Coordinates of C-alpha atoms in Angstrom, one line a residue:
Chain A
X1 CA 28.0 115.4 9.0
X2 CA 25.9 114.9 5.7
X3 CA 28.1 115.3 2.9
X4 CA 26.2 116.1 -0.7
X5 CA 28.5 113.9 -2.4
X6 CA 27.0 114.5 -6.2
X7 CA 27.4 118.1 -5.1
X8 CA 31.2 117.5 -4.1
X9 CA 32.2 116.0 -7.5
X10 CA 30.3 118.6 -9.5
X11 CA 32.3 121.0 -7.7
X12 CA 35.5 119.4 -8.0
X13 CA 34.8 119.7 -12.2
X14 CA 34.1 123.1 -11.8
X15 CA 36.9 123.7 -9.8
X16 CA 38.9 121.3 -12.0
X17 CA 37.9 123.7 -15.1
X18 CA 38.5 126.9 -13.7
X19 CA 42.3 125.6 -12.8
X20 CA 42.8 123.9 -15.8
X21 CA 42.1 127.4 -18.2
X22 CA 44.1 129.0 -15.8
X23 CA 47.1 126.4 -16.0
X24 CA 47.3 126.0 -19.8
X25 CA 49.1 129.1 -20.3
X26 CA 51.7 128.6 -17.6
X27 CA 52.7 124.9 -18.4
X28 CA 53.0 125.8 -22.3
X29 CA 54.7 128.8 -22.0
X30 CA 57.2 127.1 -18.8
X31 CA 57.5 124.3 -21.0
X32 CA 58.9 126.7 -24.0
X33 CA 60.8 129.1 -21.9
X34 CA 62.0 127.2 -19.6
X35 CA 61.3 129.5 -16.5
X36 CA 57.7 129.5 -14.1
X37 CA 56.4 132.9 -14.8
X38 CA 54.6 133.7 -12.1
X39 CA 53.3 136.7 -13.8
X40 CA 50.8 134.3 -15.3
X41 CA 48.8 135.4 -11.9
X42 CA 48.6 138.6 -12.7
X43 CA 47.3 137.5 -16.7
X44 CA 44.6 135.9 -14.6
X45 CA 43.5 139.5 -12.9
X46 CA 44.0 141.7 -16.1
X47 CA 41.5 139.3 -17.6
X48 CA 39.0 139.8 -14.8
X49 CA 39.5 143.6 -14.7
X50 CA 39.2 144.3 -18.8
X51 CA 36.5 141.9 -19.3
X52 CA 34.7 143.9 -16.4
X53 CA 36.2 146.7 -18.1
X54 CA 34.4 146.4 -21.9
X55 CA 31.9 144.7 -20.5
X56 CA 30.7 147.9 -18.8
X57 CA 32.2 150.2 -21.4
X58 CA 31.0 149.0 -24.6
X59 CA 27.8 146.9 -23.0
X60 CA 29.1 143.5 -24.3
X61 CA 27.6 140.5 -23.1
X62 CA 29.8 137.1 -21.7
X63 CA 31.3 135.8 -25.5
X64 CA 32.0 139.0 -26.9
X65 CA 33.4 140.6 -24.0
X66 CA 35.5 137.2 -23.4
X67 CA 37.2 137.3 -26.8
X68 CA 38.3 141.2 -26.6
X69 CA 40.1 140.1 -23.3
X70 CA 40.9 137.3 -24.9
X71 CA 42.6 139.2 -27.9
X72 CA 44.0 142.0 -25.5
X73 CA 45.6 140.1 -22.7
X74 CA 47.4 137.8 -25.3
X75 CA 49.0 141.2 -26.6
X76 CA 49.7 142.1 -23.0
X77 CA 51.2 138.5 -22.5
X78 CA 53.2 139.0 -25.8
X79 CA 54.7 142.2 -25.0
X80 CA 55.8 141.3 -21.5
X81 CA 57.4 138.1 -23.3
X82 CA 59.2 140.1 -26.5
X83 CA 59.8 143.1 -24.1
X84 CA 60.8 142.1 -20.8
X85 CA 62.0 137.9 -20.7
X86 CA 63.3 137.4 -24.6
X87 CA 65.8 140.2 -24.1
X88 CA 66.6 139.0 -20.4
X89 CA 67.4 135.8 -21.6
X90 CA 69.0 136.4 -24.5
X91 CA 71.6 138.3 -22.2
X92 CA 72.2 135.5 -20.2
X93 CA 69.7 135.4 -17.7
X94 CA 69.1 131.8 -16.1
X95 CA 66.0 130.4 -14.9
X96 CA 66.2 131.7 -11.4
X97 CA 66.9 135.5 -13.1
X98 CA 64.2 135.1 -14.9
X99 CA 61.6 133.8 -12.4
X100 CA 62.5 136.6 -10.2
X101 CA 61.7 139.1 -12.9
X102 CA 58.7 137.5 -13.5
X103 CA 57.9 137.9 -9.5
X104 CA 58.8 141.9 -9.9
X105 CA 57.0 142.0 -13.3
X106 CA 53.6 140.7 -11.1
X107 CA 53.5 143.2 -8.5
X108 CA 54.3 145.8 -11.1
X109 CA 51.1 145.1 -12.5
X110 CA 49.4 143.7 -9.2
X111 CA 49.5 147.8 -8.3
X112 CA 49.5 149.3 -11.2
X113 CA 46.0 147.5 -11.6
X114 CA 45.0 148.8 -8.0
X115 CA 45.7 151.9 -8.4
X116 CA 44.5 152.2 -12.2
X117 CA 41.3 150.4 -11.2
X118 CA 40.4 149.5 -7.5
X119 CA 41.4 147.7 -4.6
X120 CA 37.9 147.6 -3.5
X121 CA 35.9 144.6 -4.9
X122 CA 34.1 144.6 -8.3
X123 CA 31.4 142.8 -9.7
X124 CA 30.2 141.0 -12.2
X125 CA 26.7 141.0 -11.4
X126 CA 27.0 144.8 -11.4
X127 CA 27.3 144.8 -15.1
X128 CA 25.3 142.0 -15.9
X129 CA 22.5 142.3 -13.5
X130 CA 20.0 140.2 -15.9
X131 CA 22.1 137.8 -17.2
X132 CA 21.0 133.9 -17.1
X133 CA 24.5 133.6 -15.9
X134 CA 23.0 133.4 -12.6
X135 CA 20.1 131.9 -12.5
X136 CA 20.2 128.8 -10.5
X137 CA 19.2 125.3 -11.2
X138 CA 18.2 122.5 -8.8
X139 CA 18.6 118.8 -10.5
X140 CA 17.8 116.3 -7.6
X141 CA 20.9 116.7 -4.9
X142 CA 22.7 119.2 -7.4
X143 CA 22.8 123.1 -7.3
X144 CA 24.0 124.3 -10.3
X145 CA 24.6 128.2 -11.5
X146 CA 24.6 128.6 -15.6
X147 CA 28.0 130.2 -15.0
X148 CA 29.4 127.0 -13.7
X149 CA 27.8 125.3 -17.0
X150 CA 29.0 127.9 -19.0
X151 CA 33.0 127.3 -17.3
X152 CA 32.9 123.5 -17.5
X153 CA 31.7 124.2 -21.3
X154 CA 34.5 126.4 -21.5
X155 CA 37.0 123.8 -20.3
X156 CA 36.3 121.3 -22.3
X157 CA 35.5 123.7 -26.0
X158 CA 39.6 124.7 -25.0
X159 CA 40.9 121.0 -24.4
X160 CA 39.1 119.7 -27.5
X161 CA 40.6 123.0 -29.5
X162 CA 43.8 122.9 -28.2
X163 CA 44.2 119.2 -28.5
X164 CA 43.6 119.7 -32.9
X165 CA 45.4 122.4 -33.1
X166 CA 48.8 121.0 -31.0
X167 CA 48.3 117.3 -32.7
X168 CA 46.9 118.4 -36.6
X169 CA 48.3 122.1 -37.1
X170 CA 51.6 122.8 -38.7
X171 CA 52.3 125.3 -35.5
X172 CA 50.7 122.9 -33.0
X173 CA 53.4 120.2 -34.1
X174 CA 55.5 122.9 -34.0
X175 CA 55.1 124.1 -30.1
X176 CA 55.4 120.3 -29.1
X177 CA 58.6 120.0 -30.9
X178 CA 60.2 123.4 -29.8
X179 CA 59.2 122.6 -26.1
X180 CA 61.0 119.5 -26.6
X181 CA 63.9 120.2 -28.5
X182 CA 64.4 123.4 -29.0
X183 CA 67.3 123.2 -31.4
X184 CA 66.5 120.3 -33.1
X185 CA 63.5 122.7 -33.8
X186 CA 65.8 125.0 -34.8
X187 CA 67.7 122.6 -37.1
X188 CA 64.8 121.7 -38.7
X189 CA 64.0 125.3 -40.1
X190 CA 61.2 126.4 -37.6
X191 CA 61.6 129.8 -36.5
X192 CA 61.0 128.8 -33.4
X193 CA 61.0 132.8 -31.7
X194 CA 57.8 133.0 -33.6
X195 CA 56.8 129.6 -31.6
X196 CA 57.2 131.0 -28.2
X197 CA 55.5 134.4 -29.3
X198 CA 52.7 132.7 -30.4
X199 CA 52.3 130.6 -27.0
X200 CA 52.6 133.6 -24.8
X201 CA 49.5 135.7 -26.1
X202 CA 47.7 132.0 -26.4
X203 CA 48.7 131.5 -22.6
X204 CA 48.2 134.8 -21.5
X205 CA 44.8 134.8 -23.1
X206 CA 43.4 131.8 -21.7
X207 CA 44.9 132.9 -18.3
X208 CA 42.4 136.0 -19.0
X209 CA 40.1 133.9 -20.0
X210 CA 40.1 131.8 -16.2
X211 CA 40.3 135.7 -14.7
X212 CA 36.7 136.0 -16.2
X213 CA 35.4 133.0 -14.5
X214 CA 37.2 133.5 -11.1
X215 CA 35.7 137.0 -11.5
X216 CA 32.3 136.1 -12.1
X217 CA 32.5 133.4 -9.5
X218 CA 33.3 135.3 -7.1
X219 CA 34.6 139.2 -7.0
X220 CA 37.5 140.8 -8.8
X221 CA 40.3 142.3 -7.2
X222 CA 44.0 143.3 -7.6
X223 CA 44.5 139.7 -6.3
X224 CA 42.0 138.1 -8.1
X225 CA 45.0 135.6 -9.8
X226 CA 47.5 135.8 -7.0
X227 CA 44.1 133.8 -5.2
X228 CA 44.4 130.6 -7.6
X229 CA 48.0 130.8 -8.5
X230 CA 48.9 128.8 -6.6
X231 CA 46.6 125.4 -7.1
X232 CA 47.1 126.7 -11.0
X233 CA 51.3 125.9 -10.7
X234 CA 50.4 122.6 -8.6
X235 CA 48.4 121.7 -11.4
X236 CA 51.3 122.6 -14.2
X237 CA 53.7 120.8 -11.9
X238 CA 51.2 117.6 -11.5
X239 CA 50.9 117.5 -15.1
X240 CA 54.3 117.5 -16.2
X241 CA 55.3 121.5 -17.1
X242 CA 55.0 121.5 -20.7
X243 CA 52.6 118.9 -21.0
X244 CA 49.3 119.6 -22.0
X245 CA 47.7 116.5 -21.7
X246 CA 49.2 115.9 -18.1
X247 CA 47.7 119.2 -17.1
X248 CA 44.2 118.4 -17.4
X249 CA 44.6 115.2 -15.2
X250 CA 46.2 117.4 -13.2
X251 CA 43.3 120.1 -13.0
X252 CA 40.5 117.7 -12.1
X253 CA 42.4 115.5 -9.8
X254 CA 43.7 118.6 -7.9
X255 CA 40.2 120.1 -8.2
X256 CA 38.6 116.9 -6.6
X257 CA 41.6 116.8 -3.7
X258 CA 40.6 120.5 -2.9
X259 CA 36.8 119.9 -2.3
X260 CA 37.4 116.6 -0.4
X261 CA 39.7 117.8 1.4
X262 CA 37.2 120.9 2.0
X263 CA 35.2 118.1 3.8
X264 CA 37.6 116.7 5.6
X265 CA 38.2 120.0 7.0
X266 CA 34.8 121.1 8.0
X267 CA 35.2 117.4 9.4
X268 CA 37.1 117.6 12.0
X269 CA 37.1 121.7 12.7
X270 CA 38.8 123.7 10.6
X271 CA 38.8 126.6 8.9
X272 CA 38.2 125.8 4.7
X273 CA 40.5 128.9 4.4
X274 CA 43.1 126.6 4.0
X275 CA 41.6 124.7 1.6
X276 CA 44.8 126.0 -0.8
X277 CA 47.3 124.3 1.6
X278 CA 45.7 121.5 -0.2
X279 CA 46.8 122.2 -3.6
X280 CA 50.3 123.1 -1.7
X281 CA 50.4 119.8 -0.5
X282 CA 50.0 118.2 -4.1
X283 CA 52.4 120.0 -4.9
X284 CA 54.8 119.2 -2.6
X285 CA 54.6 115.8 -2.6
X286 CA 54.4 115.6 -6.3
X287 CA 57.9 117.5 -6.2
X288 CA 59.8 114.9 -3.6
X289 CA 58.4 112.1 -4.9
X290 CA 57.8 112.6 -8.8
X291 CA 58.8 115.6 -10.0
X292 CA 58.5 114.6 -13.7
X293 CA 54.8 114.8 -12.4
X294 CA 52.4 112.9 -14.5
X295 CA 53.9 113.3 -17.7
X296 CA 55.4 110.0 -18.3
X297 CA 51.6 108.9 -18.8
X298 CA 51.1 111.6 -21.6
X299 CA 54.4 111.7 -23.9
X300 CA 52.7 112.3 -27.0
X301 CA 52.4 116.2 -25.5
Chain B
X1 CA 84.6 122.1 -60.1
X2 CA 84.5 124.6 -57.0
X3 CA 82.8 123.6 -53.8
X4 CA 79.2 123.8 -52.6
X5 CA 80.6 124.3 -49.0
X6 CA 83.6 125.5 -47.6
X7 CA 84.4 126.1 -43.8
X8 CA 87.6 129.0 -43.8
X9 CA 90.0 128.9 -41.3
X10 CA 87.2 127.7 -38.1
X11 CA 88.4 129.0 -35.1
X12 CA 85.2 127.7 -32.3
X13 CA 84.4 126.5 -29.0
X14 CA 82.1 127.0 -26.5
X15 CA 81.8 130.1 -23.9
X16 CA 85.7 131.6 -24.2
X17 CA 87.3 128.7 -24.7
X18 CA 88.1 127.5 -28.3
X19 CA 88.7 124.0 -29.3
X20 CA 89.0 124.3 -33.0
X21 CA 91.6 126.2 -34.2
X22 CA 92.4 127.0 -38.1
X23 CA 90.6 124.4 -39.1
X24 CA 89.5 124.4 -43.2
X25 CA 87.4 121.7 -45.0
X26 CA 85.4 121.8 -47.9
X27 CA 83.2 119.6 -50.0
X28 CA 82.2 119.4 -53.9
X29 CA 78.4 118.4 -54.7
X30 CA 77.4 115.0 -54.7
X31 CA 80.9 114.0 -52.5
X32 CA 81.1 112.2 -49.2
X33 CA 83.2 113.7 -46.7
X34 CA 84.4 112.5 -43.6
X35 CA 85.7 114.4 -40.4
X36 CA 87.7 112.1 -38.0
X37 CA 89.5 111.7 -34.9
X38 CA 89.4 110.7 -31.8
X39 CA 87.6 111.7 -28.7
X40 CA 87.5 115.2 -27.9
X41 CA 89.5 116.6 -31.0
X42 CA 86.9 119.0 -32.1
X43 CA 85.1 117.1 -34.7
X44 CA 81.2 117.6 -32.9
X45 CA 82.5 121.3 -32.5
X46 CA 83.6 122.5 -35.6
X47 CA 80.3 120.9 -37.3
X48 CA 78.4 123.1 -34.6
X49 CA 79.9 126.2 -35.2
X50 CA 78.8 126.0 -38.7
X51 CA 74.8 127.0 -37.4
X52 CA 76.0 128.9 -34.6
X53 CA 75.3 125.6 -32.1
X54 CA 78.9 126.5 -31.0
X55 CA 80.6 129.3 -30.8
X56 CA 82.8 130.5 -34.0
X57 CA 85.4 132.7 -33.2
X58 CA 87.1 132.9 -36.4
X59 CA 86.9 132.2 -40.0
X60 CA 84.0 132.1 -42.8
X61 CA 81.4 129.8 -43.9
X62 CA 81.0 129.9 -47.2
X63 CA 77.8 128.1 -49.5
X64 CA 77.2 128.2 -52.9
X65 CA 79.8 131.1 -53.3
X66 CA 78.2 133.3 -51.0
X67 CA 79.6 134.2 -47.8
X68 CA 76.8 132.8 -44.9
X69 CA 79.1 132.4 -41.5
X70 CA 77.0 133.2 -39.1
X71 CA 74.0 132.3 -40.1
X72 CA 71.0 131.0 -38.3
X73 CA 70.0 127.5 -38.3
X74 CA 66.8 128.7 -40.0
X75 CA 68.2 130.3 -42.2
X76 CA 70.4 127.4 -43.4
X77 CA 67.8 124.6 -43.8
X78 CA 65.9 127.1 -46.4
X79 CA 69.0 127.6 -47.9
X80 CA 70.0 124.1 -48.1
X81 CA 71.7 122.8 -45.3
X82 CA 70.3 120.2 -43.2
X83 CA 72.3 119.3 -39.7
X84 CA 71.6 115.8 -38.1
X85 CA 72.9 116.6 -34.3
X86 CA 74.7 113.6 -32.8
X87 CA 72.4 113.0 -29.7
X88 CA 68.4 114.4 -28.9
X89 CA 67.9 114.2 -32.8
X90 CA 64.5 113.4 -32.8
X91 CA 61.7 114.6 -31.4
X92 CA 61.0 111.7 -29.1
X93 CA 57.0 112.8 -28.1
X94 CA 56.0 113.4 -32.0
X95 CA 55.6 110.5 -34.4
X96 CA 57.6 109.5 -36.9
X97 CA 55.1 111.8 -39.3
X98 CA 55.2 114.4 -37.2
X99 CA 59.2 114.8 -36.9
X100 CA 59.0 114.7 -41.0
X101 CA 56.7 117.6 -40.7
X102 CA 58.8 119.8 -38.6
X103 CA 61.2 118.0 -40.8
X104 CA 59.6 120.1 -43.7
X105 CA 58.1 123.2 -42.0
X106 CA 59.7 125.5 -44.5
X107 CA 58.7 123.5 -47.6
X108 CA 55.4 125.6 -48.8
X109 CA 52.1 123.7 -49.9
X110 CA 50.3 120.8 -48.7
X111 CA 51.3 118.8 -52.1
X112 CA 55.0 119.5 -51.9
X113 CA 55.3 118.5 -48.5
X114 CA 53.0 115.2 -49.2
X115 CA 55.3 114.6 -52.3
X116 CA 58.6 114.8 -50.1
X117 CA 57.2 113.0 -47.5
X118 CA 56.3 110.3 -50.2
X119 CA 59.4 110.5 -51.3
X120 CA 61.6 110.4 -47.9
X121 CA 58.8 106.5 -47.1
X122 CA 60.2 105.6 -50.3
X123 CA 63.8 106.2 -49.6
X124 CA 63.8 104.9 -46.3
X125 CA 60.6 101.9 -46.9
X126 CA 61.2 101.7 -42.3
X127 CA 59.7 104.5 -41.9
X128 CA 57.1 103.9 -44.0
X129 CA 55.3 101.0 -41.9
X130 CA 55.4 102.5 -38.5
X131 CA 54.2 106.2 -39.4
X132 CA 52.1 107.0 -36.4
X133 CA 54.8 105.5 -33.7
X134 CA 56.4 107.8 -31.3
X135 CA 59.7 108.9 -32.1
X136 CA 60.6 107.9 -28.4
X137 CA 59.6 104.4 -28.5
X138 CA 62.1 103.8 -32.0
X139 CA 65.3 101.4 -31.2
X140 CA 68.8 103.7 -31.8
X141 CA 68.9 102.4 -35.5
X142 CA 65.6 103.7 -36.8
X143 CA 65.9 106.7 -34.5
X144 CA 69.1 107.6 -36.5
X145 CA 67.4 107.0 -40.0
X146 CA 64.5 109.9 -38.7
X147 CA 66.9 112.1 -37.8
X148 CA 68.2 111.9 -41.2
X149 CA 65.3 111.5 -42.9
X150 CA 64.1 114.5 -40.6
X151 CA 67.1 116.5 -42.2
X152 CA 66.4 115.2 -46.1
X153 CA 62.9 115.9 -46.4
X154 CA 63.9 119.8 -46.8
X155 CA 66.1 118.7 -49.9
X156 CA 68.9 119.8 -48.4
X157 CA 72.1 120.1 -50.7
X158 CA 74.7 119.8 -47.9
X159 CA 74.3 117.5 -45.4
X160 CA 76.2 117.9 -42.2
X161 CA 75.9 114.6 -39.9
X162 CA 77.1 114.2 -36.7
X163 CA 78.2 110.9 -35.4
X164 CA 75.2 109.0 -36.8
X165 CA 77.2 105.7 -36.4
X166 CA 77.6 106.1 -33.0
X167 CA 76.2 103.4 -30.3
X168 CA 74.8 101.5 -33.3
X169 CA 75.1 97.8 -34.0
X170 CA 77.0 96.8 -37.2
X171 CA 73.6 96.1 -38.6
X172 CA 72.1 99.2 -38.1
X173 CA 75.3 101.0 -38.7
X174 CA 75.6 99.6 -42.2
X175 CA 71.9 100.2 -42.9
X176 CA 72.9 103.9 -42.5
X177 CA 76.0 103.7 -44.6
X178 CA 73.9 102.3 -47.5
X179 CA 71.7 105.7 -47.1
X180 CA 74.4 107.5 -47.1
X181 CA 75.4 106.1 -49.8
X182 CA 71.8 107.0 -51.7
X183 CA 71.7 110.2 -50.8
X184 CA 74.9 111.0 -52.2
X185 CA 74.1 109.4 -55.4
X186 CA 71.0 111.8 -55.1
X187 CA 73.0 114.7 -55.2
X188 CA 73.6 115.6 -52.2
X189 CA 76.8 116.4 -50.2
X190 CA 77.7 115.0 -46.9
X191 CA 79.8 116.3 -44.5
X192 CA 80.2 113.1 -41.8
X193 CA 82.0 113.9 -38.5
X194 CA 82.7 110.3 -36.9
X195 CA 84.6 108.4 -34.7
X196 CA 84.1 104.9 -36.3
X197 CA 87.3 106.1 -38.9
X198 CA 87.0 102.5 -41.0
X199 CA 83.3 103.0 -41.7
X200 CA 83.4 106.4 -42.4
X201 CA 86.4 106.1 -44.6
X202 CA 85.1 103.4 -46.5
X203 CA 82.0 105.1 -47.9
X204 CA 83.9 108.6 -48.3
X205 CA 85.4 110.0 -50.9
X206 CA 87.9 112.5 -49.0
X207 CA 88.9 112.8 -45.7
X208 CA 90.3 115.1 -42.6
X209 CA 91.8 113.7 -39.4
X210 CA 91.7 116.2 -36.6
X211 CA 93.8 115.6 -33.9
X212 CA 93.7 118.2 -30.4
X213 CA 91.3 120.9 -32.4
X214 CA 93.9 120.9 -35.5
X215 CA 93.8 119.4 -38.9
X216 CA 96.2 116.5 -38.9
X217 CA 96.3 115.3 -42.0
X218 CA 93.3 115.6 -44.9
X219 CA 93.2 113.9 -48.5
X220 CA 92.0 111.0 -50.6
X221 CA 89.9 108.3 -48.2
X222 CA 91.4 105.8 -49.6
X223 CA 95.0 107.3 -49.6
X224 CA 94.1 108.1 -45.4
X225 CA 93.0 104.6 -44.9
X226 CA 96.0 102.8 -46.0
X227 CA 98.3 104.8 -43.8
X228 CA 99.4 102.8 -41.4
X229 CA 100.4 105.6 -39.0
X230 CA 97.6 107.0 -39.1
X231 CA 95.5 104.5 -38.2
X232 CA 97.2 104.3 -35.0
X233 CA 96.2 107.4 -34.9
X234 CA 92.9 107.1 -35.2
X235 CA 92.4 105.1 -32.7
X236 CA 93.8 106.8 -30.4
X237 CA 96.8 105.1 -29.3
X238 CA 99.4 107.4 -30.3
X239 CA 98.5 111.2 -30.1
X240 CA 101.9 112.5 -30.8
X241 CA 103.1 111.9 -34.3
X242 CA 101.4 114.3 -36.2
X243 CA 104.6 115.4 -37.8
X244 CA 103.9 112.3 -40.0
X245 CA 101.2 112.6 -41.6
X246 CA 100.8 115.3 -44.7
X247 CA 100.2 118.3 -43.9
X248 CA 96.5 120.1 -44.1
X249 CA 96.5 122.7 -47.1
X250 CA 94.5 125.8 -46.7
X251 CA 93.5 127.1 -50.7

């Protein structure tokens, strides 16, 4: 077998990017709340379906239509977080209660999105028949779409923004700290309800934000996030939950395991559908043996 | 001269069980006061129950004249009150700048908050030198000045301080004495709860020894410190007793 190894590593950073918009939101948000809201999936495929949505609607092109979904699933994200977990856990609820909420929370929306929208495949293309977004380019070994330029771009404008504003804004400081210690936080005057609000539409947004991508890269469905969950929470566990700097390790190294171990699949037989067992693996092991993941190598998040 | 703060009749503890029972203290501005007893009497407790850290069953908070029990721990720091918990009192992956900031996230204005944080480098010179160092990687005595620099940056005019003497060194210990010390000079009141009775005695200006969630005995620090009984007491090696000692007053 020939492997296209310059391909292979290009892949693995667009992989890498795609997982690490999509993981952002859940490690901050697990990090402050204290629970993995698997909900965050479901983010993921409300992004894909209103970006589609205004994109056809209101003839918007990629960055307009990206920051409306942007704007609206962060609401969404906020008002399943003030409505829904804030006044489960402020009657008690552990973190078990409040994962399994999230759980029932997801396939509330999973089918309310199916049944609002479509179970049968949308996309992109559809509404953006013309765009350069997929137009392909050939640089010696390397096939490259401009959407996979366009995600990696992504990636990296949201690492480089979110690393200023958690290291030189007041409220950055201020998320670090309340993940931390939440009432030290509290002892120190930050009001830190605000905090957490203020994470979950960021996190719910950026999930959106992935559910774009995803879309475009492939099609969007009702399972469009419930797809990539799953390497998305291997990649907050990798990382260390909470910890930002962790989690884009995390995103590329689980993004480079999944299309090696692609290879190694079509290697010796098998199916790449279970090229997500991979992720599952990482995550398993990274559990047993280092469950702290990698976030003893990035304290300052 | 009335007090700044006065706790009324505490009642507290955690889930339904209640530790502290009847418990009244109260300090004047610019006074050192010092909560002691030994393990487990309810000292940690009854400091916690004054921002809702613990649970207060009974009694009122009052600050400034003004009735606040049950107030958030918001709330209190932009009233006044700044509350150095005993352990986790930094935050150990921000720098030592950083921890001032959320030390001073209520104080408005960039120059306000560059003047306090000035000021707090000043007070404590430590600091100063090692601004950009994780909080984490601080030995137990400089972590103990952040956390109470962390507190004073907000200009708080009660401070309530929970065990900052213990697992330190003599050095280190007396270091934070000597702050104490300063701070009161500055102003401000001090509410210490402590286990380390001598040290906190000796820099206090009145005292109350809590024994099994009660007040034991309460008065002048200097008058506490040279009873003999009591220092027995204090230590721990004879519980019983309290019959002794003068009884607490509630005004």
């Amino acid at each position: 077998m020939i492997v296209n190894w310059p391909q292979v590593l290009f892949n693995s950073v667009v992989t890498g990017s795609l997982y690490l918009i999509g993981a952002v939101g859940l490690t901050l948000t697990y990090g402050l709340s204290n629970f993995p809201n698997f909900a965050h999936a479901e983010f993921i495929t409300l992004g894909a379906f209103i970006s589609y949505g205004v994109a056809h609607q209101l003839e918007l092109s990629l960055l307009p239509a990206l920051i409306i979904t942007f704007l609206i699933t962060g609401a969404i994200g906020f008002l399943c977080y003030r409505g829904i977990f804030q006044p489960l856990a402020r009657g008690g609820a552990n973190m078990i209660h409040l994962m399994v909420a999230s759980i029932a929370l997801g396939f509330i929306l999973r089918y309310s999105i199916g049944a609002a929208w479509s179970w049968k495949p949308l996309y992109f293309s559809n509404v953006w028949p013309l765009s350069s977004l997929w137009s392909h380019h050939d640089i010696g070994l390397l096939s490259i779409t401009n959407l996979w330029l366009w995600l990696i771009f992504a990636a990296v404008a949201l690492s480089v923004i979110m690393h200023l504003i958690l290291v030189k804004t007041k409220i950055g400081k201020a998320i670090r700290a309340t993940s931390s210690n939440p009432e030290l936080a509290l002892a120190s005057g930050i009001n830190i309800n605000r905090v957490i609000w203020l994470t979950w539409f960021i996190g719910a947004g950026l999930a959106a934000i992935a559910g774009i991508f995803r879309g475009a890269d492939t099609q969007i469905w009702p399972m469009t996030g419930w797809d990539i969950i799953l390497p998305v929470f291997a990649v907050a566990i990798l990382g260390g939950i909470g910890n930002y700097y962790g989690s884009i390790a995390a995103a590329y190294i689980i993004g480079l395991a999944e299309n090696i171990g692609v290879i190694a699949l079509l290697a010796v037989g098998l199916s790449t559908e279970y090229r997500v067992g991979i992720a599952f693996l990482i995550l398993i092991v990274t559990l047993i043996a280092k469950p702290q993941g990698l976030a003893m190598l990035f304290r300052k998040a | 001269m009335g007090a700044i703060f006065a706790a009324e009749k505490i009642a507290a503890g955690y889930g339904d069980v209640v530790i502290v029972h009847d418990i009244s203290i109260n300090a004047d501005e610019g006074e050192i006061v010092a909560i002691v007893g030994p393990n487990g009497s309810g000292k940690s407790t009854l400091l916690k129950s004054i921002l809702g850290f613990a649970r207060l069953f009974g009694g009122r908070i009052i600050y400034q004249g003004k009735d606040i029990t049950g107030i958030t721990p918001d709330r209190a720091v932009s009233l006044g009150i700044g509350y150095v918990p005993q352990i986790n009192n930094v935050f150990p992956n921000l720098t030592i700048s950083e921890n001032l900031d959320m030390g001073a996230y209520q104080i408005k204005g960039k120059a306000s908050i560059k003047a306090g944080m000035t000021e707090i480098y000043v007070m404590f010179p430590e600091l100063g030198t090692r601004k950009n160092a994780l909080a984490g990687n601080l030995s137990g005595g400089e972590r103990q000045m952040l956390a109470i620099a962390r507190a004073m940056i907000a200009q708080p005019k009660v401070l309530l301080l929970d065990e900052p003497l213990a697992s330190l060194s003599p050095k280190p210990a007396n270091a934070i004495l000597s702050k104490m010390q300063k701070i009161k000079e500055a102003g401000t009141a001090i509410i210490i709860v402590e286990q380390n009775v001598k040290k906190a005695l000796s820099i206090s200006n009145r005292g109350y020894v809590l024994v099994n969630g009660t007040c034991a005995m309460e008065g002048e620090a200097a008058s506490l410190f040279a009873e003999d009984f009591s220092k027995e007491r204090f230590l721990g090696l004879e519980a019983r007793g309290i019959d002794k000692g003068l009884p607490c007053v509630h005004n």
